[in-house]
mmCIF file of C-alpha atoms in Angstrom:
data_model
loop_
_atom_site.group_PDB
_atom_site.id
_atom_site.type_symbol
_atom_site.label_atom_id
_atom_site.label_comp_id
_atom_site.label_asym_id
_atom_site.label_seq_id
_atom_site.Cartn_x
_atom_site.Cartn_y
_atom_site.Cartn_z
ATOM 1 C CA MET V 7 0.046 -0.045 0.216
ATOM 2 C CA THR V 8 1.178 3.570 -0.789
ATOM 3 C CA TYR V 9 0.353 5.183 2.496
ATOM 4 C CA ASP V 10 0.506 8.669 1.258
ATOM 5 C CA ALA V 11 -1.777 7.794 -1.656
ATOM 6 C CA ALA V 12 -4.608 6.522 0.626
ATOM 7 C CA ILE V 13 -4.475 9.569 2.725
ATOM 8 C CA ASP V 14 -4.724 11.675 -0.453
ATOM 9 C CA ALA V 15 -7.661 9.727 -1.540
ATOM 10 C CA ALA V 16 -9.376 9.697 1.910
ATOM 11 C CA LEU V 17 -8.997 13.540 2.029
ATOM 12 C CA GLN V 18 -10.070 14.132 -1.434
ATOM 13 C CA ARG V 19 -13.321 12.203 -0.828
ATOM 14 C CA LEU V 20 -14.364 14.912 1.641
ATOM 15 C CA HIS V 21 -13.503 17.631 -0.753
ATOM 16 C CA ASP V 22 -15.445 15.880 -3.491
ATOM 17 C CA GLU V 23 -18.473 15.511 -1.383
ATOM 18 C CA GLY V 24 -18.227 19.274 -0.118
ATOM 19 C CA ARG V 25 -17.729 18.289 3.597
ATOM 20 C CA TYR V 26 -13.995 18.955 4.180
ATOM 21 C CA ARG V 27 -13.875 20.732 7.412
ATOM 22 C CA THR V 28 -11.635 23.866 7.874
ATOM 23 C CA PHE V 29 -10.630 25.585 10.941
ATOM 24 C CA ILE V 30 -11.271 29.167 11.301
ATOM 25 C CA ASP V 31 -8.674 30.959 13.493
ATOM 26 C CA ILE V 32 -10.503 33.459 15.772
ATOM 27 C CA GLU V 33 -9.367 35.481 19.045
ATOM 28 C CA ARG V 34 -12.144 36.046 21.604
ATOM 29 C CA ARG V 35 -11.570 39.276 23.451
ATOM 30 C CA LYS V 36 -12.365 39.125 27.145
ATOM 31 C CA GLY V 37 -15.511 41.442 27.964
ATOM 32 C CA HIS V 38 -16.270 41.685 24.162
ATOM 33 C CA PHE V 39 -17.696 38.399 23.203
ATOM 34 C CA PRO V 40 -19.561 37.418 20.924
ATOM 35 C CA ALA V 41 -17.289 39.904 19.234
ATOM 36 C CA ALA V 42 -13.991 38.388 17.958
ATOM 37 C CA VAL V 43 -11.096 38.738 15.589
ATOM 38 C CA TRP V 44 -10.635 36.445 12.525
ATOM 39 C CA THR V 45 -7.135 35.914 11.357
ATOM 40 C CA LYS V 46 -7.482 35.136 7.681
ATOM 41 C CA PRO V 47 -5.213 32.590 5.843
ATOM 42 C CA ASP V 48 -3.112 35.709 4.437
ATOM 43 C CA GLY V 49 -2.458 36.838 7.925
ATOM 44 C CA THR V 50 -4.800 39.810 7.806
ATOM 45 C CA GLU V 51 -7.443 40.210 10.654
ATOM 46 C CA LYS V 52 -11.086 41.095 10.497
ATOM 47 C CA ASP V 53 -13.616 41.963 13.259
ATOM 48 C CA ILE V 54 -16.328 39.286 13.379
ATOM 49 C CA THR V 55 -19.332 38.160 15.615
ATOM 50 C CA VAL V 56 -19.408 34.401 16.510
ATOM 51 C CA TRP V 57 -22.824 33.069 16.243
ATOM 52 C CA CYS V 58 -22.199 29.385 16.523
ATOM 53 C CA GLY V 59 -20.430 29.249 19.786
ATOM 54 C CA ASN V 60 -21.396 26.884 22.773
ATOM 55 C CA ASP V 61 -20.604 29.369 25.517
ATOM 56 C CA TYR V 62 -24.414 29.919 25.499
ATOM 57 C CA LEU V 63 -24.527 32.299 28.333
ATOM 58 C CA GLY V 64 -21.088 34.080 28.027
ATOM 59 C CA MET V 65 -19.766 32.724 31.359
ATOM 60 C CA GLY V 66 -16.385 32.291 29.756
ATOM 61 C CA GLN V 67 -15.879 35.809 30.414
ATOM 62 C CA HIS V 68 -17.698 36.222 33.694
ATOM 63 C CA PRO V 69 -15.412 38.240 36.215
ATOM 64 C CA GLU V 70 -16.258 35.787 39.074
ATOM 65 C CA VAL V 71 -15.208 32.792 36.889
ATOM 66 C CA LEU V 72 -12.084 34.468 35.813
ATOM 67 C CA ALA V 73 -11.138 35.527 39.434
ATOM 68 C CA ALA V 74 -11.559 31.859 40.614
ATOM 69 C CA MET V 75 -9.436 30.654 37.897
ATOM 70 C CA HIS V 76 -6.787 33.214 38.681
ATOM 71 C CA GLU V 77 -6.874 32.602 42.475
ATOM 72 C CA ALA V 78 -6.320 28.588 41.841
ATOM 73 C CA LEU V 79 -3.638 29.372 39.221
ATOM 74 C CA GLU V 80 -1.522 31.480 41.704
ATOM 75 C CA ALA V 81 -2.350 29.088 44.499
ATOM 76 C CA THR V 82 -1.441 25.808 42.540
ATOM 77 C CA GLY V 83 0.260 26.309 39.355
ATOM 78 C CA ALA V 84 -0.682 25.364 35.774
ATOM 79 C CA GLY V 85 -1.518 21.564 36.004
ATOM 80 C CA SER V 86 -2.794 18.983 38.353
ATOM 81 C CA GLY V 87 0.221 16.896 38.280
ATOM 82 C CA GLY V 88 -1.401 13.551 37.851
ATOM 83 C CA THR V 89 -4.488 11.268 37.466
ATOM 84 C CA ARG V 90 -7.094 11.258 40.083
ATOM 85 C CA ASN V 91 -5.587 8.305 41.409
ATOM 86 C CA ILE V 92 -2.027 9.467 41.616
ATOM 87 C CA SER V 93 -1.632 12.876 43.025
ATOM 88 C CA GLY V 94 -4.195 14.427 40.914
ATOM 89 C CA THR V 95 -7.080 14.963 43.223
ATOM 90 C CA THR V 96 -7.145 18.558 44.723
ATOM 91 C CA VAL V 97 -9.744 20.484 47.051
ATOM 92 C CA TYR V 98 -10.716 22.147 43.706
ATOM 93 C CA HIS V 99 -11.885 18.976 42.043
ATOM 94 C CA ARG V 100 -13.727 17.964 45.122
ATOM 95 C CA ARG V 101 -15.431 21.382 45.494
ATOM 96 C CA LEU V 102 -16.499 20.948 41.882
ATOM 97 C CA GLU V 103 -17.941 17.475 42.126
ATOM 98 C CA ALA V 104 -19.717 18.719 45.452
ATOM 99 C CA GLU V 105 -21.436 21.595 43.331
ATOM 100 C CA LEU V 106 -22.437 19.374 40.479
ATOM 101 C CA ALA V 107 -23.822 16.606 42.919
ATOM 102 C CA ASP V 108 -25.919 19.484 44.688
ATOM 103 C CA LEU V 109 -26.867 20.776 41.302
ATOM 104 C CA HIS V 110 -28.633 17.685 40.226
ATOM 105 C CA GLY V 111 -29.796 16.408 43.493
ATOM 106 C CA LYS V 112 -27.462 13.265 43.396
ATOM 107 C CA GLU V 113 -25.442 11.844 46.035
ATOM 108 C CA ALA V 114 -22.146 12.186 44.116
ATOM 109 C CA ALA V 115 -20.699 13.454 40.799
ATOM 110 C CA LEU V 116 -17.548 12.466 38.839
ATOM 111 C CA VAL V 117 -15.526 15.057 36.894
ATOM 112 C CA PHE V 118 -13.917 13.610 33.494
ATOM 113 C CA SER V 119 -11.772 15.563 30.797
ATOM 114 C CA SER V 120 -14.824 16.113 28.636
ATOM 115 C CA ALA V 121 -18.253 15.011 28.456
ATOM 116 C CA TYR V 122 -17.382 13.016 25.338
ATOM 117 C CA ILE V 123 -14.801 11.026 27.556
ATOM 118 C CA ALA V 124 -17.711 10.770 30.306
ATOM 119 C CA ASN V 125 -20.179 9.247 27.988
ATOM 120 C CA ASP V 126 -17.883 6.878 26.525
ATOM 121 C CA ALA V 127 -16.136 5.893 29.608
ATOM 122 C CA THR V 128 -19.226 5.627 31.618
ATOM 123 C CA LEU V 129 -21.479 3.892 29.034
ATOM 124 C CA SER V 130 -18.549 1.278 28.030
ATOM 125 C CA THR V 131 -17.923 0.513 31.764
ATOM 126 C CA LEU V 132 -21.504 -0.201 32.737
ATOM 127 C CA ARG V 133 -21.045 -3.513 30.824
ATOM 128 C CA THR V 134 -18.538 -4.418 33.356
ATOM 129 C CA ILE V 135 -20.582 -3.393 36.477
ATOM 130 C CA PHE V 136 -23.710 -5.108 35.175
ATOM 131 C CA PRO V 137 -23.011 -8.469 33.093
ATOM 132 C CA GLY V 138 -25.603 -9.001 30.410
ATOM 133 C CA LEU V 139 -26.579 -5.373 30.209
ATOM 134 C CA ILE V 140 -28.783 -4.435 27.286
ATOM 135 C CA ILE V 141 -28.496 -0.841 26.357
ATOM 136 C CA TYR V 142 -31.276 1.064 24.293
ATOM 137 C CA SER V 143 -30.094 3.889 22.580
ATOM 138 C CA ASP V 144 -31.954 6.910 20.771
ATOM 139 C CA ALA V 145 -31.167 6.693 17.171
ATOM 140 C CA LEU V 146 -29.842 10.284 17.392
ATOM 141 C CA ASN V 147 -27.710 10.029 20.179
ATOM 142 C CA HIS V 148 -24.359 11.860 20.219
ATOM 143 C CA ALA V 149 -21.425 10.317 18.777
ATOM 144 C CA SER V 150 -19.796 9.710 22.312
ATOM 145 C CA MET V 151 -22.779 7.733 23.434
ATOM 146 C CA ILE V 152 -22.699 5.570 20.329
ATOM 147 C CA GLU V 153 -19.123 4.941 20.767
ATOM 148 C CA GLY V 154 -19.333 4.214 24.498
ATOM 149 C CA VAL V 155 -22.419 1.615 23.648
ATOM 150 C CA ARG V 156 -20.257 0.189 20.829
ATOM 151 C CA ARG V 157 -16.937 -0.165 22.770
ATOM 152 C CA GLY V 158 -18.583 -1.705 25.726
ATOM 153 C CA GLY V 159 -19.646 -4.884 23.552
ATOM 154 C CA GLY V 160 -22.610 -6.911 24.458
ATOM 155 C CA GLU V 161 -26.212 -6.194 23.310
ATOM 156 C CA LYS V 162 -27.664 -3.002 22.156
ATOM 157 C CA ARG V 163 -30.857 -1.837 20.523
ATOM 158 C CA ILE V 164 -31.399 1.437 18.526
ATOM 159 C CA PHE V 165 -34.985 2.864 18.950
ATOM 160 C CA ARG V 166 -36.213 5.427 16.552
ATOM 161 C CA HIS V 167 -35.594 8.970 17.591
ATOM 162 C CA ASN V 168 -38.018 9.795 20.549
ATOM 163 C CA ASP V 169 -40.082 6.911 19.692
ATOM 164 C CA VAL V 170 -41.231 5.506 22.942
ATOM 165 C CA ALA V 171 -43.631 2.972 21.314
ATOM 166 C CA HIS V 172 -40.873 1.497 19.356
ATOM 167 C CA LEU V 173 -38.362 1.380 22.633
ATOM 168 C CA ARG V 174 -41.210 -0.377 24.411
ATOM 169 C CA ALA V 175 -41.492 -2.929 21.518
ATOM 170 C CA LEU V 176 -37.728 -3.538 21.766
ATOM 171 C CA ILE V 177 -37.663 -4.171 25.442
ATOM 172 C CA ALA V 178 -40.642 -6.309 25.162
ATOM 173 C CA ALA V 179 -38.743 -8.719 22.692
ATOM 174 C CA ASP V 180 -35.904 -9.284 25.276
ATOM 175 C CA ASP V 181 -35.447 -11.308 28.425
ATOM 176 C CA PRO V 182 -37.515 -9.667 31.066
ATOM 177 C CA ALA V 183 -34.751 -10.731 33.628
ATOM 178 C CA ALA V 184 -31.876 -9.038 31.785
ATOM 179 C CA PRO V 185 -30.487 -5.964 33.023
ATOM 180 C CA LYS V 186 -31.576 -2.848 30.948
ATOM 181 C CA LEU V 187 -30.458 0.766 30.636
ATOM 182 C CA ILE V 188 -32.117 3.341 28.437
ATOM 183 C CA ALA V 189 -29.640 6.036 27.021
ATOM 184 C CA PHE V 190 -30.903 9.340 25.436
ATOM 185 C CA GLU V 191 -30.751 13.090 25.449
ATOM 186 C CA SER V 192 -32.534 15.942 26.777
ATOM 187 C CA VAL V 193 -31.758 18.362 24.016
ATOM 188 C CA TYR V 194 -30.676 17.082 20.736
ATOM 189 C CA SER V 195 -28.187 19.795 19.713
ATOM 190 C CA MET V 196 -28.648 19.630 15.858
ATOM 191 C CA ASP V 197 -32.409 19.975 15.580
ATOM 192 C CA GLY V 198 -32.919 21.347 18.949
ATOM 193 C CA ASP V 199 -35.700 19.021 20.077
ATOM 194 C CA PHE V 200 -36.363 17.509 23.388
ATOM 195 C CA GLY V 201 -36.360 13.981 24.593
ATOM 196 C CA PRO V 202 -39.648 12.603 26.092
ATOM 197 C CA ILE V 203 -37.980 12.276 29.505
ATOM 198 C CA LYS V 204 -41.146 11.568 31.689
ATOM 199 C CA GLU V 205 -42.493 9.025 29.185
ATOM 200 C CA ILE V 206 -39.085 7.239 29.180
ATOM 201 C CA CYS V 207 -38.865 7.284 32.890
ATOM 202 C CA ASP V 208 -42.343 5.859 33.294
ATOM 203 C CA LEU V 209 -41.284 2.956 31.053
ATOM 204 C CA ALA V 210 -38.023 2.410 32.697
ATOM 205 C CA GLU V 211 -39.803 2.083 36.038
ATOM 206 C CA GLU V 212 -42.269 -0.361 34.651
ATOM 207 C CA VAL V 213 -39.566 -2.584 33.189
ATOM 208 C CA GLY V 214 -36.970 -2.167 35.844
ATOM 209 C CA ALA V 215 -34.445 -0.368 33.534
ATOM 210 C CA LEU V 216 -31.825 2.211 34.283
ATOM 211 C CA THR V 217 -32.022 5.657 32.814
ATOM 212 C CA TYR V 218 -28.876 7.546 31.511
ATOM 213 C CA ILE V 219 -29.644 10.995 30.254
ATOM 214 C CA ASP V 220 -27.240 13.504 28.389
ATOM 215 C CA GLU V 221 -28.141 17.098 29.430
ATOM 216 C CA VAL V 222 -24.768 18.530 27.831
ATOM 217 C CA HIS V 223 -26.787 21.109 25.920
ATOM 218 C CA ALA V 224 -29.188 21.922 28.683
ATOM 219 C CA VAL V 225 -27.272 22.304 31.849
ATOM 220 C CA GLY V 226 -27.152 25.965 32.796
ATOM 221 C CA MET V 227 -29.937 26.555 30.482
ATOM 222 C CA TYR V 228 -33.185 25.046 31.705
ATOM 223 C CA GLY V 229 -34.654 24.370 35.060
ATOM 224 C CA PRO V 230 -34.833 26.770 38.027
ATOM 225 C CA ARG V 231 -31.142 26.259 39.229
ATOM 226 C CA GLY V 232 -29.794 25.447 35.725
ATOM 227 C CA ALA V 233 -29.788 21.649 36.051
ATOM 228 C CA GLY V 234 -31.066 20.948 32.699
ATOM 229 C CA VAL V 235 -34.594 19.760 31.179
ATOM 230 C CA ALA V 236 -35.027 16.858 33.570
ATOM 231 C CA GLU V 237 -35.173 19.611 36.340
ATOM 232 C CA ARG V 238 -37.385 21.689 34.275
ATOM 233 C CA ASP V 239 -39.740 18.793 33.889
ATOM 234 C CA GLY V 240 -39.551 17.575 37.524
ATOM 235 C CA GLN V 241 -38.053 14.297 36.375
ATOM 236 C CA MET V 242 -34.438 14.755 37.624
ATOM 237 C CA HIS V 243 -35.031 12.308 40.721
ATOM 238 C CA ARG V 244 -36.049 9.634 38.328
ATOM 239 C CA ILE V 245 -32.912 9.673 36.172
ATOM 240 C CA ASP V 246 -29.966 7.171 37.361
ATOM 241 C CA ILE V 247 -27.161 8.695 35.572
ATOM 242 C CA ILE V 248 -26.848 12.293 34.335
ATOM 243 C CA ASN V 249 -24.071 13.313 31.896
ATOM 244 C CA ALA V 250 -23.234 16.816 31.059
ATOM 245 C CA THR V 251 -20.477 19.396 30.629
ATOM 246 C CA MET V 252 -18.642 22.582 31.795
ATOM 247 C CA ALA V 253 -17.568 23.657 28.362
ATOM 248 C CA LYS V 254 -20.913 24.993 27.105
ATOM 249 C CA ALA V 255 -23.347 26.849 29.048
ATOM 250 C CA TYR V 256 -20.829 26.969 31.954
ATOM 251 C CA GLY V 257 -18.214 28.558 29.728
ATOM 252 C CA VAL V 258 -15.128 26.530 30.938
ATOM 253 C CA PHE V 259 -14.141 22.997 30.256
ATOM 254 C CA GLY V 260 -14.547 19.433 31.209
ATOM 255 C CA GLY V 261 -17.528 16.804 31.572
ATOM 256 C CA TYR V 262 -19.311 14.914 34.276
ATOM 257 C CA ILE V 263 -21.719 12.412 35.507
ATOM 258 C CA ALA V 264 -24.049 12.639 38.386
ATOM 259 C CA ALA V 265 -25.460 9.559 40.168
ATOM 260 C CA SER V 266 -25.633 7.591 43.400
ATOM 261 C CA ALA V 267 -22.650 7.288 45.388
ATOM 262 C CA LYS V 268 -22.555 3.683 44.689
ATOM 263 C CA MET V 269 -22.719 4.198 41.031
ATOM 264 C CA VAL V 270 -20.091 6.880 40.889
ATOM 265 C CA ASP V 271 -17.696 4.723 42.890
ATOM 266 C CA ALA V 272 -18.134 1.770 40.553
ATOM 267 C CA VAL V 273 -17.630 3.905 37.470
ATOM 268 C CA ARG V 274 -14.466 5.582 39.039
ATOM 269 C CA SER V 275 -12.950 2.251 40.041
ATOM 270 C CA TYR V 276 -13.684 0.517 36.607
ATOM 271 C CA ALA V 277 -13.383 3.129 33.828
ATOM 272 C CA PRO V 278 -10.113 3.185 32.141
ATOM 273 C CA GLY V 279 -11.125 6.599 30.549
ATOM 274 C CA PHE V 280 -11.172 8.106 34.089
ATOM 275 C CA ILE V 281 -8.271 5.860 35.802
ATOM 276 C CA PHE V 282 -5.747 6.714 33.276
ATOM 277 C CA THR V 283 -6.372 10.413 32.243
ATOM 278 C CA THR V 284 -4.765 13.271 33.975
ATOM 279 C CA SER V 285 -7.196 15.392 35.902
ATOM 280 C CA LEU V 286 -8.355 18.868 35.104
ATOM 281 C CA PRO V 287 -6.027 21.840 36.063
ATOM 282 C CA PRO V 288 -7.164 23.085 39.461
ATOM 283 C CA SER V 289 -7.763 26.382 37.781
ATOM 284 C CA VAL V 290 -10.180 24.919 35.412
ATOM 285 C CA ALA V 291 -12.060 23.087 38.232
ATOM 286 C CA ALA V 292 -12.141 26.194 40.301
ATOM 287 C CA GLY V 293 -13.536 28.282 37.267
ATOM 288 C CA ALA V 294 -16.063 25.459 36.546
ATOM 289 C CA ALA V 295 -17.132 25.277 40.010
ATOM 290 C CA ALA V 296 -17.639 29.178 40.225
ATOM 291 C CA SER V 297 -19.766 29.137 37.029
ATOM 292 C CA VAL V 298 -21.999 26.294 38.248
ATOM 293 C CA ARG V 299 -22.709 27.962 41.553
ATOM 294 C CA ILE V 300 -23.403 31.335 39.921
ATOM 295 C CA LEU V 301 -25.859 29.785 37.429
ATOM 296 C CA LYS V 302 -27.848 28.326 40.038
ATOM 297 C CA THR V 303 -29.228 31.616 40.786
ATOM 298 C CA ALA V 304 -28.956 33.496 37.355
ATOM 299 C CA GLN V 305 -32.591 33.006 36.006
ATOM 300 C CA HIS V 306 -32.151 36.355 34.151
ATOM 301 C CA LEU V 307 -29.305 35.155 32.057
ATOM 302 C CA ARG V 308 -31.568 32.121 31.036
ATOM 303 C CA ASP V 309 -34.296 34.363 30.316
ATOM 304 C CA ALA V 310 -32.285 36.626 28.236
ATOM 305 C CA GLN V 311 -31.044 33.869 26.205
ATOM 306 C CA GLN V 312 -34.297 32.372 25.473
ATOM 307 C CA THR V 313 -35.683 35.912 24.510
ATOM 308 C CA ALA V 314 -32.852 36.299 22.063
ATOM 309 C CA ALA V 315 -33.510 32.666 20.529
ATOM 310 C CA ARG V 316 -37.328 33.680 20.164
ATOM 311 C CA ILE V 317 -36.647 36.728 18.413
ATOM 312 C CA LEU V 318 -34.128 35.324 15.850
ATOM 313 C CA LYS V 319 -36.427 32.622 15.247
ATOM 314 C CA MET V 320 -39.310 34.838 14.619
ATOM 315 C CA ARG V 321 -37.468 37.181 12.462
ATOM 316 C CA LEU V 322 -35.886 34.414 10.277
ATOM 317 C CA ARG V 323 -39.383 32.739 10.063
ATOM 318 C CA GLY V 324 -40.792 36.047 8.984
ATOM 319 C CA LEU V 325 -38.226 35.861 6.111
ATOM 320 C CA GLY V 326 -39.666 32.560 5.014
ATOM 321 C CA LEU V 327 -36.281 31.014 6.040
ATOM 322 C CA PRO V 328 -36.443 27.003 6.351
ATOM 323 C CA ILE V 329 -35.687 27.150 10.057
ATOM 324 C CA ILE V 330 -35.984 24.064 12.338
ATOM 325 C CA ASP V 331 -37.875 25.067 15.533
ATOM 326 C CA HIS V 332 -38.552 22.685 18.462
ATOM 327 C CA GLY V 333 -38.858 25.479 21.151
ATOM 328 C CA SER V 334 -35.165 25.058 22.438
ATOM 329 C CA HIS V 335 -32.374 27.687 22.596
ATOM 330 C CA ILE V 336 -30.900 26.217 19.283
ATOM 331 C CA VAL V 337 -31.772 27.912 15.914
ATOM 332 C CA PRO V 338 -30.922 25.649 12.932
ATOM 333 C CA VAL V 339 -31.506 26.795 9.413
ATOM 334 C CA HIS V 340 -32.052 23.952 6.826
ATOM 335 C CA VAL V 341 -29.675 24.177 3.587
ATOM 336 C CA GLY V 342 -29.836 20.483 2.485
ATOM 337 C CA ASN V 343 -26.497 20.688 0.508
ATOM 338 C CA PRO V 344 -23.058 20.554 1.821
ATOM 339 C CA VAL V 345 -21.438 22.729 -0.836
ATOM 340 C CA HIS V 346 -24.178 25.192 -0.487
ATOM 341 C CA CYS V 347 -24.129 25.169 3.246
ATOM 342 C CA LYS V 348 -20.170 25.711 3.071
ATOM 343 C CA MET V 349 -20.641 28.546 0.670
ATOM 344 C CA LEU V 350 -23.036 30.169 2.755
ATOM 345 C CA SER V 351 -20.984 29.986 5.825
ATOM 346 C CA ASP V 352 -18.024 31.332 3.789
ATOM 347 C CA MET V 353 -19.942 34.261 2.436
ATOM 348 C CA LEU V 354 -21.267 35.276 5.878
ATOM 349 C CA LEU V 355 -17.868 35.439 7.134
ATOM 350 C CA ASP V 356 -16.116 37.135 4.534
ATOM 351 C CA GLN V 357 -18.855 39.635 3.355
ATOM 352 C CA PHE V 358 -20.638 40.323 6.694
ATOM 353 C CA GLY V 359 -18.295 39.455 9.434
ATOM 354 C CA ILE V 360 -20.606 36.703 10.818
ATOM 355 C CA TYR V 361 -19.031 33.431 11.836
ATOM 356 C CA VAL V 362 -21.412 30.275 11.802
ATOM 357 C CA GLN V 363 -19.842 26.846 10.980
ATOM 358 C CA PRO V 364 -21.497 24.758 8.394
ATOM 359 C CA ILE V 365 -22.826 21.523 9.952
ATOM 360 C CA ASN V 366 -22.437 18.611 7.367
ATOM 361 C CA PHE V 367 -22.619 14.797 7.467
ATOM 362 C CA PRO V 368 -21.631 12.921 9.576
ATOM 363 C CA THR V 369 -22.802 15.366 12.143
ATOM 364 C CA VAL V 370 -26.159 15.380 10.526
ATOM 365 C CA PRO V 371 -27.736 13.040 8.097
ATOM 366 C CA ARG V 372 -26.952 13.809 4.394
ATOM 367 C CA GLY V 373 -29.499 15.953 2.900
ATOM 368 C CA THR V 374 -30.083 17.937 6.103
ATOM 369 C CA GLU V 375 -27.023 20.081 6.080
ATOM 370 C CA ARG V 376 -27.675 23.298 7.946
ATOM 371 C CA LEU V 377 -26.177 26.378 9.585
ATOM 372 C CA ARG V 378 -26.698 26.400 13.440
ATOM 373 C CA PHE V 379 -26.893 29.540 15.261
ATOM 374 C CA THR V 380 -26.832 29.769 19.070
ATOM 375 C CA PRO V 381 -27.798 33.326 20.205
ATOM 376 C CA SER V 382 -26.836 34.346 23.771
ATOM 377 C CA PRO V 383 -27.772 37.089 26.391
ATOM 378 C CA VAL V 384 -24.735 38.967 25.007
ATOM 379 C CA HIS V 385 -25.769 39.192 21.212
ATOM 380 C CA ASP V 386 -27.631 42.404 21.206
ATOM 381 C CA ALA V 387 -30.470 43.836 19.009
ATOM 382 C CA LYS V 388 -28.088 45.468 16.574
ATOM 383 C CA GLN V 389 -25.967 42.254 15.971
ATOM 384 C CA ILE V 390 -29.261 40.067 15.412
ATOM 385 C CA ASP V 391 -30.515 42.708 12.991
ATOM 386 C CA HIS V 392 -27.444 42.457 11.061
ATOM 387 C CA LEU V 393 -27.541 38.728 10.962
ATOM 388 C CA VAL V 394 -30.986 38.730 9.708
ATOM 389 C CA ARG V 395 -30.306 41.072 7.111
ATOM 390 C CA ALA V 396 -27.232 39.107 5.966
ATOM 391 C CA MET V 397 -29.048 35.924 5.854
ATOM 392 C CA ASP V 398 -32.011 37.487 3.555
ATOM 393 C CA ALA V 399 -29.436 38.921 1.191
ATOM 394 C CA LEU V 400 -27.704 35.791 0.755
ATOM 395 C CA TRP V 401 -30.957 33.579 0.425
ATOM 396 C CA ARG V 402 -32.175 35.970 -2.373
ATOM 397 C CA HIS V 403 -28.500 36.030 -4.040
ATOM 398 C CA CYS V 404 -28.259 32.312 -4.002
ATOM 399 C CA ALA V 405 -32.000 31.771 -4.931
ATOM 400 C CA LEU V 406 -32.513 29.123 -2.167
ATOM 401 C CA ASN V 407 -35.729 27.748 -1.016
ATOM 402 C CA ARG V 408 -37.820 29.794 1.611
ATOM 403 C CA ALA V 409 -40.316 26.975 2.440
ATOM 404 C CA GLU V 410 -40.234 26.556 6.526
ATOM 405 C CA VAL V 411 -38.890 23.399 7.677
ATOM 406 C CA ALA V 412 -41.026 22.561 10.825
ATOM 407 C CA GLY V 413 -38.792 19.849 12.268
#
């Protein structure tokens, strides 16, 4: 085999399909986000507005979060110095896990280097803890959940997205005595729709299954204390394992699970993705803990974000643009072609200073390519107006479909 030729062929396939991914070099400016500076390939700079970030509430620049990080950095230095098992557990990690357990009303929490690793490590390890476990996974679950279910081996069943009747039928076909776990999400980030939490919990109780929910795009954003959609819907106590992140609404870094003390202890003791990974830097843990604590009482930020999302949806819908609206904070605009999607993204950035990354396969199915906007409390009315006018101009210029996509 000619290895270079194989690499060239693999990359060329992505170019041919219009889904080769490029990195946009941006510099966030503290205190000015979502304004940022784009460094073009030729080295010149352009002022832009970020419209696709996951720092949903602007907590990445919150003064109290930054102060906590500075304090921990000065006190402890840069890194943790080891894995959690070998010198890498500090008071900052303990405080963060206590904040997270309190947030979700659970006995314990366990911090990982990312929510991806938390999903992968936990779901794959549950097979070891529960021999013969059958995992029932929503068809649109995140790649990290899919990988964790796959890597753990054993039996798995994929139920149609949000289809509780199909889930029930799959469970009914299996051994009633077999251990079971239902894995799903609260907010599916590409369409912005919600999982049927109560219905799944009802079924899980009926058949004796564990429940595992990914609240990555919901923590900080929903519920009276920002614990997620399960809290908002009064179902959090019915969830056995909650997975989430500190890297989106909390504006910092890292992922975690929250569950019973026994469950967390078992995952901690068996998951290679936890055991053999260097722990978060203390400064990161301190900043995340501060952000979680602040957002427990910051309903005004959640309200402002939801208002911004509603305004953007209303204005885009008024232009007849094909938005996908399931009532969440995420605003996807359907394009349906990877080449057109990348072209629109490039034109928005170059001509209007608007940065929104194209979302193509395999993140979404082929034919459903989209631009995914994430308005925040720090996007003002002027920036929203500029975005809407730019989208109108480009849609007209490119003669694209204006028939709305409901979902």
